XYZ file of C-alpha atoms in Angstrom:
549
model
C -15.264 4.744 -10.741
C -13.654 2.154 -8.531
C -11.312 0.333 -10.900
C -7.821 0.294 -9.451
C -6.394 -1.814 -6.679
C -3.085 -2.793 -5.181
C -4.535 -5.931 -3.663
C -7.992 -7.395 -4.099
C -9.699 -9.570 -1.518
C -7.918 -12.863 -2.039
C -10.939 -14.844 -0.952
C -12.319 -14.112 -4.402
C -9.635 -16.142 -6.121
C -10.779 -19.398 -7.627
C -7.794 -21.117 -5.991
C -6.722 -22.580 -9.306
C -3.308 -22.726 -10.958
C -1.732 -19.571 -12.305
C -3.395 -17.227 -9.782
C -0.311 -14.984 -9.605
C -0.612 -11.451 -10.936
C 1.681 -8.527 -11.680
C 1.321 -7.206 -8.137
C 2.779 -10.462 -6.819
C 5.739 -9.915 -9.147
C 6.254 -6.438 -7.697
C 6.019 -7.752 -4.150
C 8.609 -10.464 -4.657
C 11.066 -8.241 -6.542
C 10.924 -5.116 -4.340
C 13.845 -4.370 -2.023
C 13.873 -2.345 1.206
C 17.337 -3.129 2.606
C 17.749 -3.432 6.364
C 21.409 -4.380 6.785
C 23.481 -3.430 9.811
C 22.578 -0.594 12.157
C 25.171 1.617 10.457
C 23.904 1.073 6.913
C 20.291 1.323 8.109
C 20.980 4.685 9.785
C 22.618 5.938 6.577
C 19.540 4.985 4.583
C 21.630 2.237 2.955
C 23.166 4.941 0.775
C 26.431 2.998 0.834
C 27.118 2.145 -2.825
C 30.201 4.371 -2.696
C 31.176 4.209 0.994
C 32.019 0.587 1.816
C 33.952 -0.337 4.941
C 31.077 -2.114 6.693
C 30.345 -5.822 6.248
C 26.699 -5.053 5.425
C 27.673 -2.736 2.542
C 28.652 -5.884 0.637
C 24.950 -6.540 -0.029
C 24.556 -3.133 -1.717
C 27.953 -3.012 -3.461
C 30.227 -6.084 -3.432
C 33.274 -3.792 -3.573
C 32.429 -2.467 -0.092
C 34.214 -5.344 1.616
C 37.539 -4.433 -0.022
C 37.573 -0.861 1.318
C 38.428 -1.661 4.943
C 41.996 -2.645 5.703
C 41.030 -5.056 8.476
C 38.818 -8.062 9.132
C 35.560 -7.762 11.004
C 32.566 -9.731 12.223
C 29.117 -8.301 13.006
C 25.790 -9.511 14.349
C 22.621 -7.401 14.208
C 19.457 -8.313 16.133
C 16.431 -6.207 15.281
C 12.796 -5.470 16.050
C 10.068 -4.766 13.485
C 6.753 -3.125 14.369
C 4.071 -2.817 11.713
C 1.335 -0.239 12.353
C -1.685 -0.376 10.005
C -4.567 2.077 9.838
C -7.660 1.011 7.883
C -10.828 2.904 7.020
C -13.475 2.713 4.330
C -13.481 5.339 1.583
C -16.178 7.339 -0.148
C -15.991 7.357 -3.940
C -17.193 10.055 -6.358
C -20.028 9.359 -8.764
C -23.779 8.864 -8.898
C -23.791 6.382 -6.021
C -21.474 8.320 -3.712
C -24.344 9.398 -1.449
C -25.163 5.809 -0.556
C -23.825 4.450 2.765
C -20.504 2.638 2.982
C -19.284 0.157 5.516
C -15.882 0.031 7.233
C -16.522 3.569 8.452
C -14.475 3.205 11.633
C -10.831 4.271 11.578
C -8.996 1.347 13.149
C -5.321 0.818 13.911
C -3.639 -2.523 14.525
C -0.014 -3.355 15.324
C 2.184 -6.383 14.908
C 5.770 -6.849 16.151
C 8.463 -9.445 15.551
C 12.108 -10.006 16.363
C 14.556 -10.521 13.507
C 18.204 -10.982 12.611
C 18.575 -8.682 9.575
C 22.358 -8.929 9.341
C 25.058 -11.423 10.254
C 28.433 -11.412 8.568
C 32.176 -11.846 8.607
C 34.728 -10.277 6.270
C 38.329 -11.501 6.236
C 41.013 -9.171 4.863
C 44.349 -10.473 3.576
C 47.228 -8.039 3.012
C 49.557 -8.950 0.119
C 52.372 -6.687 1.356
C 52.560 -4.831 -1.956
C 52.777 -1.047 -2.150
C 50.855 -0.911 -5.428
C 48.701 -3.171 -7.549
C 46.635 -5.648 -5.554
C 47.436 -4.481 -2.028
C 44.842 -6.699 -0.344
C 41.994 -9.040 -1.045
C 39.047 -10.106 1.041
C 36.585 -12.925 1.446
C 33.245 -12.421 3.157
C 30.142 -14.378 4.129
C 26.958 -12.414 4.771
C 23.298 -12.917 5.633
C 21.385 -9.740 4.853
C 17.688 -8.866 4.798
C 16.245 -7.308 1.629
C 12.578 -7.030 2.600
C 10.163 -7.794 5.417
C 6.526 -8.715 4.800
C 4.660 -7.839 7.958
C 1.095 -6.650 8.292
C -1.921 -6.960 10.552
C -5.022 -5.174 9.264
C -8.533 -5.062 10.671
C -11.486 -3.062 9.354
C -15.084 -3.033 10.536
C -18.319 -1.111 10.063
C -22.003 -1.236 9.170
C -23.393 -1.497 5.632
C -26.784 -2.185 4.050
C -26.047 -1.884 0.337
C -24.169 -5.044 -0.628
C -22.752 -8.172 0.999
C -20.216 -10.900 0.379
C -23.006 -13.486 0.212
C -24.843 -11.329 -2.334
C -21.758 -11.097 -4.502
C -21.206 -14.864 -4.417
C -24.856 -15.464 -5.306
C -24.590 -13.127 -8.290
C -21.505 -14.994 -9.525
C -23.125 -18.407 -9.074
C -26.242 -17.525 -11.071
C -26.379 -19.478 -14.304
C -24.613 -22.524 -12.869
C -26.833 -25.493 -12.149
C -26.769 -26.490 -8.477
C -25.960 -30.075 -9.391
C -22.522 -28.908 -10.547
C -21.729 -27.657 -7.039
C -22.630 -31.063 -5.581
C -20.484 -33.003 -8.043
C -17.486 -34.876 -6.667
C -15.115 -32.862 -8.852
C -16.708 -29.475 -8.126
C -13.512 -27.974 -6.687
C -11.638 -28.982 -9.836
C -14.109 -27.535 -12.337
C -15.643 -24.491 -10.595
C -14.310 -21.492 -8.653
C -13.621 -22.682 -5.119
C -15.243 -19.655 -3.485
C -18.573 -20.456 -5.167
C -18.392 -24.131 -4.244
C -17.655 -23.194 -0.627
C -20.519 -20.682 -0.606
C -22.939 -23.386 -1.774
C -21.703 -26.146 0.516
C -21.664 -23.880 3.601
C -25.123 -22.399 2.979
C -24.026 -18.848 2.176
C -26.036 -19.096 -1.029
C -29.083 -21.156 -2.001
C -31.350 -21.572 -4.993
C -34.700 -19.789 -5.228
C -37.912 -21.805 -5.382
C -37.873 -24.409 -8.115
C -35.022 -22.743 -10.032
C -31.774 -24.718 -10.064
C -29.509 -21.955 -11.401
C -30.772 -18.765 -9.694
C -29.285 -17.968 -6.280
C -29.777 -15.656 -3.340
C -27.326 -14.956 -0.551
C -28.113 -15.751 3.054
C -28.048 -11.988 3.687
C -30.537 -11.191 0.900
C -34.251 -10.998 0.181
C -35.910 -10.338 -3.138
C -39.053 -8.902 -4.666
C -40.537 -10.623 -7.712
C -42.834 -8.848 -10.160
C -45.470 -10.473 -12.319
C -43.005 -10.931 -15.197
C -40.658 -13.065 -13.141
C -38.051 -10.328 -12.671
C -36.423 -10.262 -9.269
C -34.925 -7.370 -7.321
C -32.503 -8.459 -4.602
C -31.815 -6.298 -1.548
C -30.273 -6.397 1.927
C -33.206 -6.234 4.384
C -31.244 -4.592 7.203
C -27.881 -3.358 8.367
C -24.950 -5.751 8.385
C -21.837 -5.498 10.477
C -19.012 -6.367 8.086
C -15.464 -7.202 9.152
C -12.273 -7.690 7.200
C -9.027 -8.958 8.699
C -5.683 -10.141 7.378
C -2.256 -11.120 8.637
C 0.877 -11.088 6.496
C 4.308 -12.333 7.462
C 7.539 -13.295 5.752
C 10.914 -12.034 4.613
C 13.408 -12.015 1.755
C 16.995 -12.706 2.852
C 20.246 -12.977 0.908
C 22.980 -15.516 1.748
C 26.090 -14.162 0.050
C 29.684 -15.189 -0.589
C 31.834 -12.181 -1.407
C 35.261 -11.760 -2.972
C 36.993 -8.399 -3.415
C 40.320 -6.697 -3.928
C 42.011 -3.360 -3.306
C 44.037 -2.036 -6.226
C 46.500 0.695 -5.168
C 43.977 2.220 -2.725
C 42.313 3.751 -5.793
C 40.051 1.069 -7.211
C 38.108 -1.543 -5.247
C 36.440 -4.469 -6.985
C 33.927 -6.985 -5.642
C 31.798 -9.925 -6.654
C 28.881 -11.625 -4.868
C 27.554 -15.097 -5.448
C 24.512 -15.963 -3.429
C 21.081 -17.380 -2.867
C 17.901 -15.619 -1.794
C 15.330 -17.228 0.464
C 11.813 -15.835 0.203
C 8.805 -16.628 2.368
C 5.402 -14.946 2.254
C 2.283 -15.904 4.176
C -1.192 -14.373 3.778
C -4.243 -15.175 5.905
C -7.519 -13.311 5.368
C -11.072 -13.535 6.672
C -14.383 -11.780 6.094
C -17.319 -11.897 8.500
C -20.888 -10.595 8.219
C -23.456 -10.458 11.039
C -26.848 -8.694 11.127
C -27.342 -5.773 13.496
C -31.019 -6.800 13.839
C -31.283 -10.548 13.293
C -35.083 -10.497 13.097
C -34.978 -8.656 9.751
C -33.063 -11.502 8.098
C -35.722 -14.218 8.183
C -35.387 -16.918 5.544
C -38.157 -19.251 4.387
C -36.881 -22.594 3.096
C -40.370 -23.909 2.352
C -41.007 -27.346 3.801
C -37.576 -27.227 5.470
C -38.732 -24.426 7.738
C -38.030 -20.802 8.604
C -34.869 -19.497 10.233
C -32.921 -16.263 10.625
C -29.478 -15.549 9.260
C -27.023 -15.175 12.134
C -23.468 -14.924 10.736
C -21.059 -16.001 8.027
C -17.290 -16.200 7.848
C -15.053 -16.833 4.862
C -11.355 -17.545 5.374
C -8.624 -17.757 2.756
C -4.902 -18.357 3.130
C -1.872 -18.976 0.986
C 1.873 -19.221 1.396
C 4.719 -18.721 -1.049
C 8.217 -20.094 -0.571
C 11.051 -19.429 -2.971
C 14.744 -20.125 -3.335
C 16.697 -18.027 -5.807
C 20.174 -17.581 -7.231
C 21.895 -14.262 -8.003
C 25.213 -12.594 -8.788
C 26.327 -9.025 -8.197
C 29.329 -7.012 -9.396
C 30.643 -3.776 -7.949
C 33.407 -1.198 -8.160
C 34.417 1.794 -6.045
C 36.926 4.417 -7.207
C 38.388 7.101 -4.951
C 39.487 10.253 -6.787
C 40.654 12.559 -3.985
C 38.118 13.105 -1.178
C 35.353 11.656 -3.332
C 34.224 8.106 -3.873
C 32.176 6.830 -6.780
C 30.494 3.435 -6.637
C 28.728 1.331 -9.222
C 26.947 -1.993 -8.692
C 25.047 -4.251 -11.086
C 22.892 -7.155 -9.910
C 21.710 -9.961 -12.157
C 18.094 -11.115 -12.010
C 17.285 -13.423 -9.139
C 16.115 -16.723 -10.617
C 13.557 -18.178 -8.193
C 11.997 -21.606 -7.905
C 8.694 -20.983 -6.143
C 6.030 -23.098 -4.464
C 2.559 -21.794 -3.597
C 0.187 -23.543 -1.192
C -3.375 -22.457 -0.466
C -6.668 -23.285 1.168
C -10.032 -21.779 2.116
C -13.002 -22.456 4.356
C -16.503 -21.070 4.884
C -19.052 -21.228 7.683
C -22.652 -19.972 7.945
C -24.807 -19.906 11.088
C -28.572 -19.509 11.514
C -30.859 -19.092 14.505
C -31.955 -22.690 13.921
C -28.677 -24.575 14.139
C -30.069 -27.322 11.914
C -29.412 -25.008 8.964
C -25.783 -24.334 9.916
C -23.182 -25.296 7.354
C -19.420 -25.364 6.901
C -17.004 -26.485 4.225
C -13.302 -26.483 3.418
C -11.599 -26.493 0.047
C -8.911 -29.090 -0.621
C -5.477 -27.670 0.001
C -3.536 -27.166 -3.191
C 0.006 -26.393 -4.299
C 1.729 -25.244 -7.461
C 5.404 -24.986 -8.446
C 6.702 -22.427 -10.891
C 9.640 -20.119 -11.629
C 9.969 -16.373 -11.269
C 12.690 -14.046 -12.581
C 13.252 -10.569 -11.160
C 14.710 -7.714 -13.257
C 18.330 -6.590 -13.545
C 19.198 -3.836 -11.079
C 21.859 -1.162 -11.168
C 22.941 1.435 -8.614
C 25.233 4.447 -8.776
C 26.576 6.164 -5.679
C 28.751 9.112 -4.744
C 30.233 9.970 -1.367
C 32.467 12.692 0.017
C 34.572 12.979 3.161
C 34.587 16.407 4.745
C 37.738 17.039 6.731
C 37.705 13.589 8.270
C 34.785 14.661 10.471
C 31.807 13.909 8.235
C 30.670 11.764 5.333
C 27.772 12.411 3.005
C 26.551 9.945 0.398
C 23.831 9.532 -2.203
C 22.662 6.524 -4.235
C 20.397 6.067 -7.219
C 19.052 2.609 -8.002
C 17.126 1.655 -11.132
C 15.414 -1.368 -12.658
C 12.767 -2.033 -15.283
C 9.857 -4.002 -13.879
C 8.785 -4.947 -17.398
C 11.570 -7.537 -17.436
C 10.011 -9.719 -14.724
C 8.679 -13.099 -15.802
C 6.720 -16.057 -14.422
C 7.201 -19.517 -15.938
C 5.477 -22.866 -15.464
C 8.216 -24.872 -17.199
C 6.154 -25.745 -20.263
C 7.003 -24.809 -23.839
C 4.068 -22.439 -24.312
C 4.049 -21.216 -20.670
C 0.250 -21.185 -20.850
C -0.345 -20.704 -17.104
C 1.361 -17.306 -17.153
C 0.825 -15.953 -20.659
C -1.726 -13.374 -19.511
C 0.096 -12.199 -16.374
C 3.380 -11.875 -18.300
C 1.517 -9.819 -20.887
C 0.205 -7.573 -18.088
C 3.771 -7.147 -16.782
C 5.031 -6.114 -20.228
C 2.116 -3.789 -20.979
C 1.404 -2.293 -17.574
C 4.516 -2.031 -15.452
C 7.021 0.785 -15.597
C 10.412 1.335 -14.038
C 11.528 1.524 -10.441
C 13.551 4.492 -9.191
C 15.048 4.632 -5.715
C 16.970 7.570 -4.243
C 18.932 7.050 -1.035
C 20.881 9.711 0.884
C 22.842 9.488 4.122
C 25.156 11.504 6.342
C 27.512 10.752 9.219
C 29.087 13.271 11.602
C 31.712 12.451 14.238
C 31.585 15.094 16.990
C 33.946 12.900 19.031
C 36.537 10.342 17.985
C 34.505 7.486 19.431
C 30.998 8.739 18.547
C 29.180 8.999 15.206
C 25.776 10.528 14.560
C 23.956 9.332 11.422
C 20.807 10.017 9.425
C 19.328 8.839 6.147
C 16.363 9.156 3.817
C 14.901 6.985 1.030
C 12.417 7.746 -1.709
C 11.102 4.877 -3.789
C 8.877 5.315 -6.865
C 8.050 1.689 -7.452
C 5.464 2.073 -10.202
C 6.648 5.202 -11.937
C 5.126 5.356 -15.406
C 2.960 2.317 -14.737
C -0.522 1.608 -16.070
C -3.234 -0.350 -14.305
C -5.668 -2.949 -15.566
C -9.403 -2.257 -15.780
C -11.136 -5.144 -17.477
C -9.467 -5.463 -20.873
C -8.291 -1.857 -20.905
C -5.126 -0.199 -19.620
C -5.875 3.020 -17.795
C -3.911 5.774 -16.120
C -2.505 4.582 -12.818
C -2.346 7.752 -10.746
C -4.534 5.964 -8.188
C -2.148 3.056 -7.768
C 1.163 4.919 -7.815
C 3.108 3.340 -4.964
C 5.665 5.864 -3.793
C 7.193 5.094 -0.404
C 9.389 7.102 1.947
C 11.605 6.252 4.873
C 13.713 8.221 7.344
C 16.371 6.825 9.652
C 18.643 7.968 12.467
C 21.404 6.277 14.423
C 24.441 6.418 16.668
C 27.779 4.645 16.454
C 30.351 3.870 19.150
C 33.904 2.761 18.368
C 36.376 1.784 21.067
C 40.143 2.187 20.817
C 40.341 -1.582 20.624
C 38.442 -3.946 18.342
C 34.893 -3.528 19.686
C 32.276 -1.298 18.080
C 28.494 -0.962 18.349
C 25.832 0.836 16.343
C 22.178 1.623 16.968
C 19.604 2.658 14.360
C 15.904 3.345 13.960
C 13.920 3.626 10.718
C 10.319 4.526 9.898
C 9.152 3.292 6.477
C 5.888 4.760 5.175
C 4.574 2.125 2.776
C 2.345 2.817 -0.229
C -1.351 3.198 0.472
C -3.395 0.144 -0.494
C -7.008 -0.050 -1.607
C -8.541 -3.352 -0.572
C -11.826 -4.587 -2.043
C -13.331 -7.400 0.054
C -15.560 -8.220 -2.942
C -16.154 -6.479 -6.303
C -19.124 -4.379 -7.407
C -22.015 -6.549 -8.504
C -25.305 -4.670 -7.899
C -26.212 -3.367 -11.368
C -29.606 -2.708 -12.941
C -30.686 -3.955 -16.368
C -29.119 -0.881 -17.976
C -25.729 -1.637 -16.444
C -25.899 1.232 -13.950
C -24.269 0.549 -10.594
C -26.864 0.782 -7.845
C -24.656 0.166 -4.829
C -20.892 0.310 -4.558
C -19.193 -2.532 -2.770
C -16.862 -1.417 0.017
C -13.384 -0.078 -0.507
C -10.870 0.031 2.354
C -7.869 2.348 2.363
C -4.932 0.872 4.293
C -1.888 2.843 5.358
C 1.056 0.902 6.817
C 4.150 2.204 8.588
C 6.942 -0.254 9.362
C 9.230 0.720 12.240
C 12.593 -1.039 12.468
C 15.125 -0.871 15.303
C 18.529 -2.536 14.974
C 21.588 -2.970 17.191
C 24.887 -4.072 15.666
C 27.722 -5.486 17.750
C 31.006 -6.005 15.959
C 34.702 -6.703 16.308
C 37.616 -5.710 14.095
C 40.771 -7.828 13.970
């Protein structure tokens, strides 16, 4: 049965405090380093290599490896390509029609500055001991949030308006008209009532039908609701944002054998989500509605829009060491949690249109905001690298963290707003394992050819939530893969330039515009609500221009 999801339709949130969930925690803590074009081409498998300003973000000891100062700037281009299509689920209702049957692809592009840094090297003149020390300042991207998804298709089994009507049943209509309705009731239901998506039936004040529904009533007063014709349903969303580190680095070279480094920095996080759902009848004449003395009209369209933004500012520290026994290098880095202060803002609106415009309605929910804290887990990485005859370098990294250590906090003693979500994090989430490998070959003194690969098992060992039960999460396992290639040019003077390209295959998402709601008296599901499978690939191109001095 359809129980697992990476992201549910956010329009179904009540827009009240404490709406964060464990998937938000995963989103804000996940890292997909961009860095400079060199580190990007090497798959950011640079825990043990160092030498590049951008390696400081992965291992603070990387800035101490080079015996010179350098400055780099890296403009980049991100292109997100999303493919969305409805799915067909197994079970007794699998033969019923599903919407979102079209396979649709949408793209979104943006320019970025994933890396900007300077590293100053100071030689002490000693032949052993602390031979040099360095000070660096770095801006480095840790994750991009970029998505444009659109799905569309025909469906006659369920509807958004039908779902909202089923959720409103049992609530007296007077509560929706109260001045404090948005404070006491789920905002999506209040919007549905005020915009005309749902209405009461006959003389009943707590039984509702959606604008897309009709019903049959037997002699006992039982009602069977149904969609009288085919609906065109649309789902769209846009996501944007980034997570960037602003780092101060200090490092030292001890006898060309041991390199130590320390980062002190802040992380700026921004995430923006905007979603809409639209329903229109294929044959408007089938959707006639009788409002008694008010008159008869036909349902024409509805649209529900929901948005929210998250902004965060965090603090972190990172420690690193690189040792160089012979042709090999071994690197180790440990990063503290990032302690974020976060602010969420949100809003929603709804609009319904009828053939008689006198019945049209629209409403907007009051915009809200909420401040809270979020703590990411500790992270550790281990890397090894080898130089082959001065002509090639190969490297491999392993990074690990336990997602169970993430926490939300509202600043109160009992932390009541987040007690349930923190319990879900402890009980459901597993560990994160990331493997990064990279290679560089220099066929010519001035030319380097690079390639890299990443594998990220972000929810390894994780369980999902289904009601009050924890169930196996094979359906929501979020493994991702990326491959990268690049070229490097180094002049005999101080100038150098690097070019890189990466394709990141993100985890597949299952989006539910609205949950299942069409059950009979025995609890058997009569019609599944739609499920949309979304596959996103993020393409990144980066060009680094740098100078050594």
